[in-house]
Every structure is written in structure tokens, then in C-alpha cells.
CSV table of C-alpha atoms and ligand atoms in Angstrom, one decimal:
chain,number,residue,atom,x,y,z
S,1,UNK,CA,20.4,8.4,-18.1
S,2,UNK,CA,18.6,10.5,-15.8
S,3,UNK,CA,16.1,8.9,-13.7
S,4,UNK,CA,13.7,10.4,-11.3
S,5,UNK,CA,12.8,7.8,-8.4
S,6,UNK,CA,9.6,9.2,-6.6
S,7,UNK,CA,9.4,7.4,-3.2
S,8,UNK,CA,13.2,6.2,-3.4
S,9,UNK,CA,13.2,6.9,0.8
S,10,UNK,CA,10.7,3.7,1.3
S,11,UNK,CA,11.5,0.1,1.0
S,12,UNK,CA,11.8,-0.4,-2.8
S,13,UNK,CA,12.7,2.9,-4.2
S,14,UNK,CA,15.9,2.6,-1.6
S,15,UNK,CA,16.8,-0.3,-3.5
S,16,UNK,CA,16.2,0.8,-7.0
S,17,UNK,CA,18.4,3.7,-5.9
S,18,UNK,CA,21.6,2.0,-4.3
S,19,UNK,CA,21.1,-0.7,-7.6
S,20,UNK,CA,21.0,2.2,-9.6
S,21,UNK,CA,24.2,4.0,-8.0
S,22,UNK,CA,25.8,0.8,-7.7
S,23,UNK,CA,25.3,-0.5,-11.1
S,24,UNK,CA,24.9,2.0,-13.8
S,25,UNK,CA,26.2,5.2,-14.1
S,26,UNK,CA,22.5,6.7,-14.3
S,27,UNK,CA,22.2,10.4,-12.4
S,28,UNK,CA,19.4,9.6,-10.0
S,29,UNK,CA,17.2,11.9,-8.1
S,30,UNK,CA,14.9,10.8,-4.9
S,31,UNK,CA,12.2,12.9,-4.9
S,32,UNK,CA,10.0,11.8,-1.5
S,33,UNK,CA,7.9,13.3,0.4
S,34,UNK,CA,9.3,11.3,3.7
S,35,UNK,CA,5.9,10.0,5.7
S,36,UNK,CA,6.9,7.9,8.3
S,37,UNK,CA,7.0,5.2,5.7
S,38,UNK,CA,10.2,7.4,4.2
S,39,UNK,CA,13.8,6.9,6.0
S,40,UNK,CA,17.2,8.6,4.5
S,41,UNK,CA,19.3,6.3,6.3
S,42,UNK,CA,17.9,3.4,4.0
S,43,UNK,CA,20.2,5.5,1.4
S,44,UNK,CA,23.4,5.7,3.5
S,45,UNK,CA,25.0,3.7,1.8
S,46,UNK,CA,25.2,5.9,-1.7
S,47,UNK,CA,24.4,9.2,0.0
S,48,UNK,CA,27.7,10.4,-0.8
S,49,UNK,CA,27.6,9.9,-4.4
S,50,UNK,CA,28.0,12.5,-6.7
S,51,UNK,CA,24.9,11.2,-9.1
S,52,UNK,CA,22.4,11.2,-6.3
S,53,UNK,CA,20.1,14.2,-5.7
S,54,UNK,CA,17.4,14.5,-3.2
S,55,UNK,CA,14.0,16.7,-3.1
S,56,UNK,CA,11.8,16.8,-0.5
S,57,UNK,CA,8.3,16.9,-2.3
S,58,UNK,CA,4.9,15.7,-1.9
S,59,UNK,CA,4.0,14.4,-5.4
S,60,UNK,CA,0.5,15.9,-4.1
S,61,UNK,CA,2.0,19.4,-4.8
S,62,UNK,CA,1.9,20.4,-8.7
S,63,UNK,CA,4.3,23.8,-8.5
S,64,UNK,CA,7.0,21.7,-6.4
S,65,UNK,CA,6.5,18.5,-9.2
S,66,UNK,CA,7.2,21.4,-12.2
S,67,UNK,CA,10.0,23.1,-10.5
S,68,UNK,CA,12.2,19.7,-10.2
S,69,UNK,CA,11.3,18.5,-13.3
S,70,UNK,CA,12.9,21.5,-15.0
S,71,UNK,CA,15.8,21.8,-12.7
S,72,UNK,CA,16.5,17.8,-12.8
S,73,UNK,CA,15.4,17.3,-16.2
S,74,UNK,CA,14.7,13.5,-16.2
S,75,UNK,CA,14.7,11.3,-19.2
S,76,UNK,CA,13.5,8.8,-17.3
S,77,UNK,CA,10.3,8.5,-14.0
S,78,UNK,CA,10.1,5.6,-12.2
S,79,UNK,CA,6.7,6.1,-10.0
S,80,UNK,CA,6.9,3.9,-6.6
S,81,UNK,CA,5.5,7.0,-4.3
S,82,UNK,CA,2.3,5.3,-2.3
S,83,UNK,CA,1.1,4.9,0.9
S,84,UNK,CA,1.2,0.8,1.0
S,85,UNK,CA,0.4,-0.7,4.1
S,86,UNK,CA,-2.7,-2.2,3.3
S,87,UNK,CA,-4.0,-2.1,7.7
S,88,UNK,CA,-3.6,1.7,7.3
S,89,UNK,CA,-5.4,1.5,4.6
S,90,UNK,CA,-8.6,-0.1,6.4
S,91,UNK,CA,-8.3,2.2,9.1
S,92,UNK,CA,-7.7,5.3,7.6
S,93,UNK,CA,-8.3,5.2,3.2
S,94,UNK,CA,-7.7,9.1,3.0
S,95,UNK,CA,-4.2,9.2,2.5
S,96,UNK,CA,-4.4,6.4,0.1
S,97,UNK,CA,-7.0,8.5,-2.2
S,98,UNK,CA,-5.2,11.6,-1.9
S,99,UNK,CA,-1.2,10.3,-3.1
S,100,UNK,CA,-2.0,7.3,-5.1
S,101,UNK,CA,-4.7,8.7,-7.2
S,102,UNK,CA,-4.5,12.6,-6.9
S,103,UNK,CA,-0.8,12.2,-6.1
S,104,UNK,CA,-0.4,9.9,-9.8
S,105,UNK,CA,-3.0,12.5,-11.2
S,106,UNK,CA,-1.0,15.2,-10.4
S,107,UNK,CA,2.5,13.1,-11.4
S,108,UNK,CA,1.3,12.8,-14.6
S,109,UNK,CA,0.0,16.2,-15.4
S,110,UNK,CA,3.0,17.7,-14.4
S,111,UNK,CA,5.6,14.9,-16.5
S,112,UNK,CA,3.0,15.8,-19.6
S,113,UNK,CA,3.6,19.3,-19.4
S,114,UNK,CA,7.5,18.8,-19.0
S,115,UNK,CA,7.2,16.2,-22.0
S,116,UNK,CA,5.5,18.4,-24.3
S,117,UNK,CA,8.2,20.9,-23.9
S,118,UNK,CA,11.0,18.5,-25.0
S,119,UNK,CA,12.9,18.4,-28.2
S,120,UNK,CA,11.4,15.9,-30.4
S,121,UNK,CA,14.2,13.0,-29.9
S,122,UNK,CA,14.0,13.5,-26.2
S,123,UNK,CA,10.5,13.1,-25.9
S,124,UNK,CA,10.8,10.2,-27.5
S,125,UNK,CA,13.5,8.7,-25.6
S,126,UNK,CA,11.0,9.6,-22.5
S,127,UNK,CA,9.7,7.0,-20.6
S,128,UNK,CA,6.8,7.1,-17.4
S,129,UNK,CA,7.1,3.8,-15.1
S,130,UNK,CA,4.4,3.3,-12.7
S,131,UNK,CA,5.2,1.1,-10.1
S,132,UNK,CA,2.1,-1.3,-9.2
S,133,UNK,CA,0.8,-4.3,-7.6
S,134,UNK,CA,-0.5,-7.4,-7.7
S,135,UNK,CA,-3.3,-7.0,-5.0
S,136,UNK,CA,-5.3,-5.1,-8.6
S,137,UNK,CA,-6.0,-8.5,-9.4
S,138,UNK,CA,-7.9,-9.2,-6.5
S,139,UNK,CA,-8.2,-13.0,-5.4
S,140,UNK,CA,-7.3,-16.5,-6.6
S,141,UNK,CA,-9.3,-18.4,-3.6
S,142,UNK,CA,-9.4,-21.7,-4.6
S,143,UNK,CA,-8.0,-22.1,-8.3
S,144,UNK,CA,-4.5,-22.7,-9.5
S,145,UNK,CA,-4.9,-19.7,-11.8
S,146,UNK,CA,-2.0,-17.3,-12.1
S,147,UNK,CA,-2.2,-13.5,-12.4
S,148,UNK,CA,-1.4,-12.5,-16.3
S,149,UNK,CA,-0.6,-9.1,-17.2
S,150,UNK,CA,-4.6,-9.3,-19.0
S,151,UNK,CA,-6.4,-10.8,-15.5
S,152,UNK,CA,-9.3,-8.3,-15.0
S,153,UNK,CA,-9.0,-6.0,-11.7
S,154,UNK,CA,-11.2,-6.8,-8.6
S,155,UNK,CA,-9.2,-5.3,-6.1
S,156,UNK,CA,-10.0,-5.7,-2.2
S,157,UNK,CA,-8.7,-3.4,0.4
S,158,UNK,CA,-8.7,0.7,-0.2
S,159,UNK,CA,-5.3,-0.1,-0.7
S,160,UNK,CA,-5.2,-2.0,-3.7
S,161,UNK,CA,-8.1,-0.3,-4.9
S,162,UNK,CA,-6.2,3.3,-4.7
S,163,UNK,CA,-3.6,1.4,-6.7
S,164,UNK,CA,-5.9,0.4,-9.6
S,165,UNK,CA,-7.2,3.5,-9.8
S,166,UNK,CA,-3.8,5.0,-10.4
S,167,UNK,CA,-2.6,2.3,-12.7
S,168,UNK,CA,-6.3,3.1,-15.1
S,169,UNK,CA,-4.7,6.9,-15.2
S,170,UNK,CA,-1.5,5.8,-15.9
S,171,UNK,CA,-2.2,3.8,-19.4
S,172,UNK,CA,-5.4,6.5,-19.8
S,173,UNK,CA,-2.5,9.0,-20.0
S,174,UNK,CA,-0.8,7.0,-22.8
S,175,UNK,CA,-4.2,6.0,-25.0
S,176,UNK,CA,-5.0,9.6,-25.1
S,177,UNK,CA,-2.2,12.3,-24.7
S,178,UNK,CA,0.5,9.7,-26.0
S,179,UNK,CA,2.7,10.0,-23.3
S,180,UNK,CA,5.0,7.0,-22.9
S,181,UNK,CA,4.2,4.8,-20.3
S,182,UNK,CA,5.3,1.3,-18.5
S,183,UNK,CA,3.5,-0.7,-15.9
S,184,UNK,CA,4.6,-3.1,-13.7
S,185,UNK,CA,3.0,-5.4,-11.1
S,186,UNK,CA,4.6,-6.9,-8.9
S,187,UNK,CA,3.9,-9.8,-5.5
S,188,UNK,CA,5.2,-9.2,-1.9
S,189,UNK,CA,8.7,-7.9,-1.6
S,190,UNK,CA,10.8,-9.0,1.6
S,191,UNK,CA,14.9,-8.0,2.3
S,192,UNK,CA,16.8,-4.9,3.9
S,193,UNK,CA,15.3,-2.1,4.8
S,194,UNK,CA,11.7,-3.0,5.6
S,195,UNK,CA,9.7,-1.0,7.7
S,196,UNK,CA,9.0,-3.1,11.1
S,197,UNK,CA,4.8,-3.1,10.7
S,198,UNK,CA,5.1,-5.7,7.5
S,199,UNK,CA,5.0,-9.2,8.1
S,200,UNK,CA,8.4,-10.3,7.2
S,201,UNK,CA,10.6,-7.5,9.6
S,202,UNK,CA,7.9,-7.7,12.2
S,203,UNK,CA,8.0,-11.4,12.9
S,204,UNK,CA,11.9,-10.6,13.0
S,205,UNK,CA,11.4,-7.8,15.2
S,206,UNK,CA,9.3,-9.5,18.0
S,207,UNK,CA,10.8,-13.0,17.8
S,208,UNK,CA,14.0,-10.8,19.1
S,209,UNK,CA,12.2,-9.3,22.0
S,210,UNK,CA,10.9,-12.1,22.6
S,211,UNK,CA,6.7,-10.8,21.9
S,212,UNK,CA,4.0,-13.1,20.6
S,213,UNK,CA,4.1,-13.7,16.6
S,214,UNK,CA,0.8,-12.7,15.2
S,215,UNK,CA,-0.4,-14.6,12.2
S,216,UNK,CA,-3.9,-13.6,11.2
S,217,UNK,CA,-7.0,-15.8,10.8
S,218,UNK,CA,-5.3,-19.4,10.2
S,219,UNK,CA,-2.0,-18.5,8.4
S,220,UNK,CA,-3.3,-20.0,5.4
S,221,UNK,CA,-3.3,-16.7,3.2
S,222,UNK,CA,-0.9,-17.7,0.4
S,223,UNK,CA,0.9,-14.3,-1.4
S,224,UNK,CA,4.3,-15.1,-3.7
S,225,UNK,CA,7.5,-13.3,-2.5
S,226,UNK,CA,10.1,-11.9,-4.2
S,227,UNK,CA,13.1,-10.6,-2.7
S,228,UNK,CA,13.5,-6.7,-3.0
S,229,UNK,CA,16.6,-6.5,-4.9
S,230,UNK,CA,15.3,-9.2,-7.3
S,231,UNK,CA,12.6,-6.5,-8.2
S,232,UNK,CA,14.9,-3.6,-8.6
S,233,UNK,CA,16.8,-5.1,-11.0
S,234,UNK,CA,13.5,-6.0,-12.8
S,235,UNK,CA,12.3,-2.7,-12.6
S,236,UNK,CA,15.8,-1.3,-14.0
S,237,UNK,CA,15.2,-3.4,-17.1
S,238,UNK,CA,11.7,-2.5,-18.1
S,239,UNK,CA,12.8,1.4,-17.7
S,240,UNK,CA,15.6,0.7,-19.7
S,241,UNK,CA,14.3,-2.3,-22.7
S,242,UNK,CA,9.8,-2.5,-22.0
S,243,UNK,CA,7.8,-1.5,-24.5
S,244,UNK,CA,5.6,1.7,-24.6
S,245,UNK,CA,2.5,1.2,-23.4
S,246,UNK,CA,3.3,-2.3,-22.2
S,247,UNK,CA,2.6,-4.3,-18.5
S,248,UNK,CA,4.8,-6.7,-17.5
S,249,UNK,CA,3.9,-9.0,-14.0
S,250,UNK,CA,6.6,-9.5,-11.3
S,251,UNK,CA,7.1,-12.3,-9.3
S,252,UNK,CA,9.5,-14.9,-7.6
S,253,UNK,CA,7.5,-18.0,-8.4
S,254,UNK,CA,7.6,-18.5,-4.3
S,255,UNK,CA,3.6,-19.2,-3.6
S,256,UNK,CA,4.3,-19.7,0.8
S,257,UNK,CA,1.5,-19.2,3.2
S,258,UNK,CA,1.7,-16.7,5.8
S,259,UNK,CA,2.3,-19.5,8.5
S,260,UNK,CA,4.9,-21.4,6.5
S,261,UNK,CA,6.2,-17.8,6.1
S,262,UNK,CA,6.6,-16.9,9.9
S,263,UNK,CA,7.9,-20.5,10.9
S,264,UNK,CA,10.6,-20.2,8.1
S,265,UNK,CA,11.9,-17.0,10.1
S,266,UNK,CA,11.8,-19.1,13.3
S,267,UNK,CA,13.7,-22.0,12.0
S,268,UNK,CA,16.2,-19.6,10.8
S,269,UNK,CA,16.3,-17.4,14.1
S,270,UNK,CA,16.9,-21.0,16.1
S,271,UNK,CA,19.6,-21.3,13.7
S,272,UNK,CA,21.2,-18.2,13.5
S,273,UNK,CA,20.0,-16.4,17.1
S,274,UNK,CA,19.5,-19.5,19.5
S,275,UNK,CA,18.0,-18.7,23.1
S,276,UNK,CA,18.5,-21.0,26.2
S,277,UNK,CA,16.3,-21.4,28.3
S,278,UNK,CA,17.0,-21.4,32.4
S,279,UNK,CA,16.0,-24.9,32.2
S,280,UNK,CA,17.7,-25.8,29.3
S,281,UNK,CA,15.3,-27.2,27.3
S,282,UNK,CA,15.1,-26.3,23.9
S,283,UNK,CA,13.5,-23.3,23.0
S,284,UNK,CA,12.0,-22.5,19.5
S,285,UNK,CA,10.8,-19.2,18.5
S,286,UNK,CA,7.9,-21.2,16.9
S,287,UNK,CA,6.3,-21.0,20.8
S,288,UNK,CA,5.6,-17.2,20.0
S,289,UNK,CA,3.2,-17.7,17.5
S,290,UNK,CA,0.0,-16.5,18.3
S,291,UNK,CA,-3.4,-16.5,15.7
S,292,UNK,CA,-5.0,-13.5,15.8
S,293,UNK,CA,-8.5,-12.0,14.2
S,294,UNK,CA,-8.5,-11.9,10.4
S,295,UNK,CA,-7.8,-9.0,8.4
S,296,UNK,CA,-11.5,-7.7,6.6
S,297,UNK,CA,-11.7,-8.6,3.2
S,298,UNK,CA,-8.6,-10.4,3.5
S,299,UNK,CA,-7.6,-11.6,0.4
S,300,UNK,CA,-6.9,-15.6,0.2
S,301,UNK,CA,-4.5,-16.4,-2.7
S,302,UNK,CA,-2.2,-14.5,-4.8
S,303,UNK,CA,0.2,-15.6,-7.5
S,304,UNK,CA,1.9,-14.4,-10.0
S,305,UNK,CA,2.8,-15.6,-13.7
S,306,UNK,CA,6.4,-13.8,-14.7
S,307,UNK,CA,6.7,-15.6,-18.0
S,308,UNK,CA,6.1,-12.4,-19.9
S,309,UNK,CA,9.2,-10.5,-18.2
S,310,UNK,CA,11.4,-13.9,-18.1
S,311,UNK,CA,10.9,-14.1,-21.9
S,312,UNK,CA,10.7,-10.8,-23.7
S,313,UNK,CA,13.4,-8.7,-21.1
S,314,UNK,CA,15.5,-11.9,-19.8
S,315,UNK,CA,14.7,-11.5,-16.3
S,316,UNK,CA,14.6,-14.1,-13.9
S,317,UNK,CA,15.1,-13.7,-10.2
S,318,UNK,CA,18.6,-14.9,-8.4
S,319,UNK,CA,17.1,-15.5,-5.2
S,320,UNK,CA,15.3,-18.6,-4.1
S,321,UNK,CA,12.4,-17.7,-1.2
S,322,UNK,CA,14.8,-19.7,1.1
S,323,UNK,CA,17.7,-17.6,0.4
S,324,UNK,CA,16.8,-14.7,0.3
S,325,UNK,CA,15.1,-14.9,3.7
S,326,UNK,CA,18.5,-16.4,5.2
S,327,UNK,CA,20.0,-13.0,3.5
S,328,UNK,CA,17.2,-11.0,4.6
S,329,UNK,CA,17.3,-12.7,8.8
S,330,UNK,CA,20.9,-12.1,8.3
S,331,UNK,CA,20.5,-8.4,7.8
S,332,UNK,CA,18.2,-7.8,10.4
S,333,UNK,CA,20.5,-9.6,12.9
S,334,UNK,CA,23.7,-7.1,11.6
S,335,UNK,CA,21.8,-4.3,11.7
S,336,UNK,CA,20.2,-3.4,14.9
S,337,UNK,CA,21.4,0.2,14.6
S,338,UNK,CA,19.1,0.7,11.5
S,339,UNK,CA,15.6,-1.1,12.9
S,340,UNK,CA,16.8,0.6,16.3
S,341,UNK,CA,16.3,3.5,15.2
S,342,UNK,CA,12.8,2.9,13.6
S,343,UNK,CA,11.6,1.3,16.2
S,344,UNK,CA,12.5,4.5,18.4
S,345,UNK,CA,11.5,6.6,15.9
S,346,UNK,CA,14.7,8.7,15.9
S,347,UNK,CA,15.3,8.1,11.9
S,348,UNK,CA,12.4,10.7,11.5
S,349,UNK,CA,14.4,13.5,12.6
S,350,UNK,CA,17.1,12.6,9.7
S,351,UNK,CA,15.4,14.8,7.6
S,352,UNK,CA,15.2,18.6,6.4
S,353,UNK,CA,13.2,20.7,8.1
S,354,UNK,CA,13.4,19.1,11.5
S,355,UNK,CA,16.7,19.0,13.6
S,356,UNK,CA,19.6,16.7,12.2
S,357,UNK,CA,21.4,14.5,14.0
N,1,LIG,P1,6.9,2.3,1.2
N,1,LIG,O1,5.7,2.5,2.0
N,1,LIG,O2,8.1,1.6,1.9
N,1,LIG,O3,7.5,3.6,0.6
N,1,LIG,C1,6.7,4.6,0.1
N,1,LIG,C2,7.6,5.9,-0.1
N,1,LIG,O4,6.7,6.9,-0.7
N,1,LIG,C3,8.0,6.5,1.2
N,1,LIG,O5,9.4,6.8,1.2
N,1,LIG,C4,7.2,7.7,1.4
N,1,LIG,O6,7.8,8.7,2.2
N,1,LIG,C5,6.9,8.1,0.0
N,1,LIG,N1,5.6,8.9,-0.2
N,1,LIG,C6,4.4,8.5,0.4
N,1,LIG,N2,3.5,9.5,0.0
N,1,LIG,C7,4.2,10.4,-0.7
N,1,LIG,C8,3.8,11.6,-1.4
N,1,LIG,N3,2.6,12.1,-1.3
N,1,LIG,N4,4.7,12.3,-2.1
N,1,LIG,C9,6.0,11.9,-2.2
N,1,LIG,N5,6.4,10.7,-1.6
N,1,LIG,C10,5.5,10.0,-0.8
N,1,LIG,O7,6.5,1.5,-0.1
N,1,LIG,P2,7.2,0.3,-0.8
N,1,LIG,O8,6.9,-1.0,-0.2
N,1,LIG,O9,8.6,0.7,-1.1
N,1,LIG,O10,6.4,0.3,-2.2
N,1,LIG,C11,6.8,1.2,-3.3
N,1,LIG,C12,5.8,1.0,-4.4
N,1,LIG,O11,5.8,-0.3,-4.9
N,1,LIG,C13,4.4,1.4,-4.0
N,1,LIG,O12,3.8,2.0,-5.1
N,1,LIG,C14,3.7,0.0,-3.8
N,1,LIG,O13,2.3,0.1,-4.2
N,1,LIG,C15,4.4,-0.9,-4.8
N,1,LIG,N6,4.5,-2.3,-4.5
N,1,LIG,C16,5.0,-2.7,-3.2
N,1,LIG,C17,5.1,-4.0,-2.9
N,1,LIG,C18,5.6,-4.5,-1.6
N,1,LIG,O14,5.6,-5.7,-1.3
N,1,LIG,N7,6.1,-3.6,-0.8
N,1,LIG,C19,4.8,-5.0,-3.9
N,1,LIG,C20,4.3,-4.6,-5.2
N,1,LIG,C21,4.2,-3.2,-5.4
């Protein structure tokens, strides 16, 4: 196999790209555009592999798309390239219109001129995965309705919206130019390697300096987690076994609320990174939390039904939400030199075109 990771220097492409170096003998290129969302040292760990190839390219750019597509000559393109945060997103939607719609537009004009030109079994062996989201399906508010890969799309934020639109192109470009697609949706990912602004690492993050825990509007915001390694190995299998043409949902079957969320992380931190106090009374990181103004358009309930994956590819996650947080505390306790160096925003300047370190 040769498989072409766009976005493989953010949170989940890194881990589809160590899974892949790590358990297959797939040749793997990263091709990433690095925003500040994009960090090489997430990769350090199979860097050094012979199968790994990196390209610095903004999927915006259609000469730059065409020349790596004939020098890497996938069989295989896993999509995950996307601005995702969905507070930028509020702030400032351009970025999210210009790489997850133009950028997909532009993705998939340039893999259907490379397909075209492929011998006749290659093309077929060809396969387009687009990475996606549950936040398409909008909001569950007050049901106990699951997402199915047929729920209609109402999505919220500019984010999720930006998202939609790309997955519509994406099975567009199947229905009429036959190219051969997969989409996947997926919930909330948490482990290694997250960047600080998400929930999950920032809670982590401040409860260490000891800063207030911000938890918007009441906490009660439920979203289902799965934990990021679960999903690359998900995402390896529909690549590998899906069906053309087919969506398949992701998720961890871990419905929390954002407040049981954040005072999980605290009990662990007590746990794992106790403070005393000078008085030596018993300190829990649960003082920090602080409730701050809700998100607009914030989004109540999301959940996710993964019977379609679990029964037609075999997967199932291996990580409960409780232990893959203790995994994912664990990490961010080991690895101050990583989050260190986002924080200080040194990991930027690990990349070509600026000066190495
Ligand atoms: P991320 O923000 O951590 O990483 C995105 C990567 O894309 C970065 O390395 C960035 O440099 C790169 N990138 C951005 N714009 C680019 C461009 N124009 N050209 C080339 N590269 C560009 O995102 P993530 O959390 O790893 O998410 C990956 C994908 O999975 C996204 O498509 C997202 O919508 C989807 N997703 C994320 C989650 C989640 O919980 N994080 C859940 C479901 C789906």
C-alpha cells in the first residue's frame, strides 16, 4: 500500500501515521501544510523510518497537489487536512471556507485527474477517504436519538458547516465522475498529542499551572469521546475493507458531559499529580473550575451510533473513556518537553522554510 495522509502533522493524522508505520508495512506520505495546528515533533517517533515521506503543501494549491501525486503515486488518500477548532471558527470562518471546502474541491480535482490516468486495475484498487465529523449532524437536545450514518445534516458552527459542505463534494465526486470514495464520521477524539486550546489538554494544561478551569455555560454539553488511537485504527480499516461509496459513523459509545469530563481529569491529576497545600489541607484541582459564558450556537448533545462499523468491518474500540483518559493524563504528565514546547511556541520553527533547531 501507498497511502497519502493529508494533515498527518495535526492530532489525528499523527496517529494514523505512527499506526500506520507501526503496524503495517504501508509506504506513507504526510503531506501538510503545517498551520499552527501542524507539529513534526508529533511524528518523532517514526520520523526515521524509511516508508515515511513528508511534503509541505497547502491542499489549497492545485500544481503542488498534481506534482506529489505523480511523484508519490498513492493507491490510497486518506483526507484529515481541516482547520477544526470550532472557537476559531466563530471568530474567524475564512480559513474554514477556503481548506475545507476549496481545499477538498481542489483535493478532489486533482486525485481525479491522477485517477483517470491510472491503469485500469489500479484505478480500481483506488480509494478517496474523507475524514469527517459528527458535528454534520447538528444536535440531539433533548432525545435519546443516536447519529446513523442516514441522520440528515443541520450543522451549527462555521466549522461543522465547512465540514458538510466538503463531505456533499466528496460523495458528489463519486455519484458523478465515479471516483471511489469513503466517508467517515467520527465524535470527539482525546489522547497524545493534542493541541493545548481543546478541552481535554487544556484542562490538563492549566490544572498544572495551577489557572482557573473554564467550563462553558453549565458543563452540561454532552459530546461522546473516543480515544485517538481507537479512531486510527478504525480509519485504517475502512481504507483498507469499506465499501465504495459507503459512510460508516465513529464513536466510543462514551456519552460524558463537559463537566463530568473536566472533574474526571481532576480526580485523576489528585491521583496521579497531588498538590499540598501550606496548610495542609487537601487540595483538589476540582477548586479551579470556573463557568464561563457559553459558546454561540453551542451545540447540546451529540452521540454517536457505531453499530454499522462494529458489524460490517469488526471494529470496536479497546479503550473505555476511563482508560484512555488515565493513558491520555499519563502522557501529558511524561511529556512536558512536547506541550512545552507548544505552549512556547518553539515547535513552529521545526519546520522547512524557517530555521531548524
Ligand atoms: P488538527 O487541527 O489537529 O490538524 C489539522 C492538520 O491539517 C494540521 O496538521 C494542519 O497543519 C493541516 N492543515 C490545515 N490546513 C491545511 C491546508 N490548507 N493544507 C494542508 N494541510 C492543512 O485536526 P484533527 O483534530 O487532527 O482533525 C483531523 C480531521 O479529523 C479533520 O478533518 C477534522 O474535521 C476531523 N475530525 C476531528 C475530530 C476531533 O475530535 N479532533 C473528530 C472528528 C473528526
Amino acid at each position: 500500500m501507498r497511502i497519502l495522509v493529508t494533515g498527518g502533522a495535526g492530532f489525528i493524522g499523527s496517529a494514523v501515521i505512527r499506526h500506520l508505520i507501526e503496524n503495517t508495512s504501508a509506504e506513507v506520505a504526510n503531506l501538510d501544510k503545517l498551520t499552527y495546528a501542524g507539529n513534526l515533533e508529533s511524528l518523532s517517533l517514526i520520523t526515521n523510518s524509511p516508508r515515511y515521506n513528508f511534503y509541505q503543501v497547502d491542499i489549497c494549491d492545485s500544481n503542488e497537489l498534481d506534482t506529489v501525486l505523480a511523484q508519490f503515486r498513492p493507491d490510497k488518500i486518506m483526507h484529515l487536512a481541516a482547520e477544526s477548532h470550532v472557537d476559531r471558527s466563530i471568530e474567524g470562518p475564512s480559513d474554514f471556507i477556503s481548506t475545507n471546502i476549496l481545499g477538498t474541491y481542489n483535493l478532489l480535482e486533482a486525485t481525479r485527474r491522477f485517477w483517470n490516468g491510472l491503469p485500469l486495475d489500479a484505478k480500481k484498487n483506488f480509494r478517496f477517504h474523507h475524514i469527517s465529523t459528527d458535528e454534520v449532524y447538528g444536535d440531539l437536545e433533548g432525545t435519546t436519538d443516536l447519529f446513523t450514518e442516514t441522520t440528515p445534516y443541520s450543522p451549527s458552527s462555521p466549522y461543522s458547516a465547512s465540514k458538510a459542505s466538503s463531505d456533499h463534494l466528496v460523495r458528489a465526486w463519486q455519484r458523478t465522475y465515479g471516483l471511489p470514495v469513503l466517508v467517515t464520521n467520527c465524535s470527539n477524539n482525546y489522547g497524545p498529542y493534542h493541541f493545548p486550546e481543546k478541552l481535554i489538554p487544556h484542562v490538563i494544561l492549566n490544572a498544572l499551572a495551577g489557572k482557573a478551569l473554564p467550563v462553558y455555560g453549565d458543563g452540561s454539553q454532552i459530546r461522546d469521546w473516543l480515544y485517538v488511537d481507537d479512531h486510527a485504527r478504525a480509519l485504517v480499516e475502512v481504507v483498507t475493507k469499506g465499501i465504495i461509496g459507503e459512510t460508516y459513523n465513529i464513536g466510543g459509545h462514551n456519552e460524558k458531559r463537559n463537566l463530568e469530563v473536566v472533574e474526571a481529569i481532576c480526580e485523576l491529576l489528585d491521583e496521579l499529580a497531588p498538590i499540598e497545600s501550606k496548610e495542609k489541607t487537601t487540595f483538589s484541582f476540582k477548586e479551579l473550575i470556573t463557568f464561563v459564558k457559553d459558546r454561540p450556537g453551542h451545540d447540546r448533545r451529540y452521540a454517536i451510533d457505531a453499530s454499522k462499523i462494529e458489524r460490517d468491518l469488526g471494529w470496536k474500540p479497546q479503550e473505555t473513556f476511563e482508560t484512555g483518559l488515565r493513558k491520555t493524563v499519563t502522557w501529558y504528565l511524561e511529556n512536558p518537553e512536547w506541550w512545552g514546547r507548544v505552549l512556547s511556541g518553539d515547535y513552529r520553527l521545526n519546520r522547512l522554510g524557517d530555521v531548524a533547531l
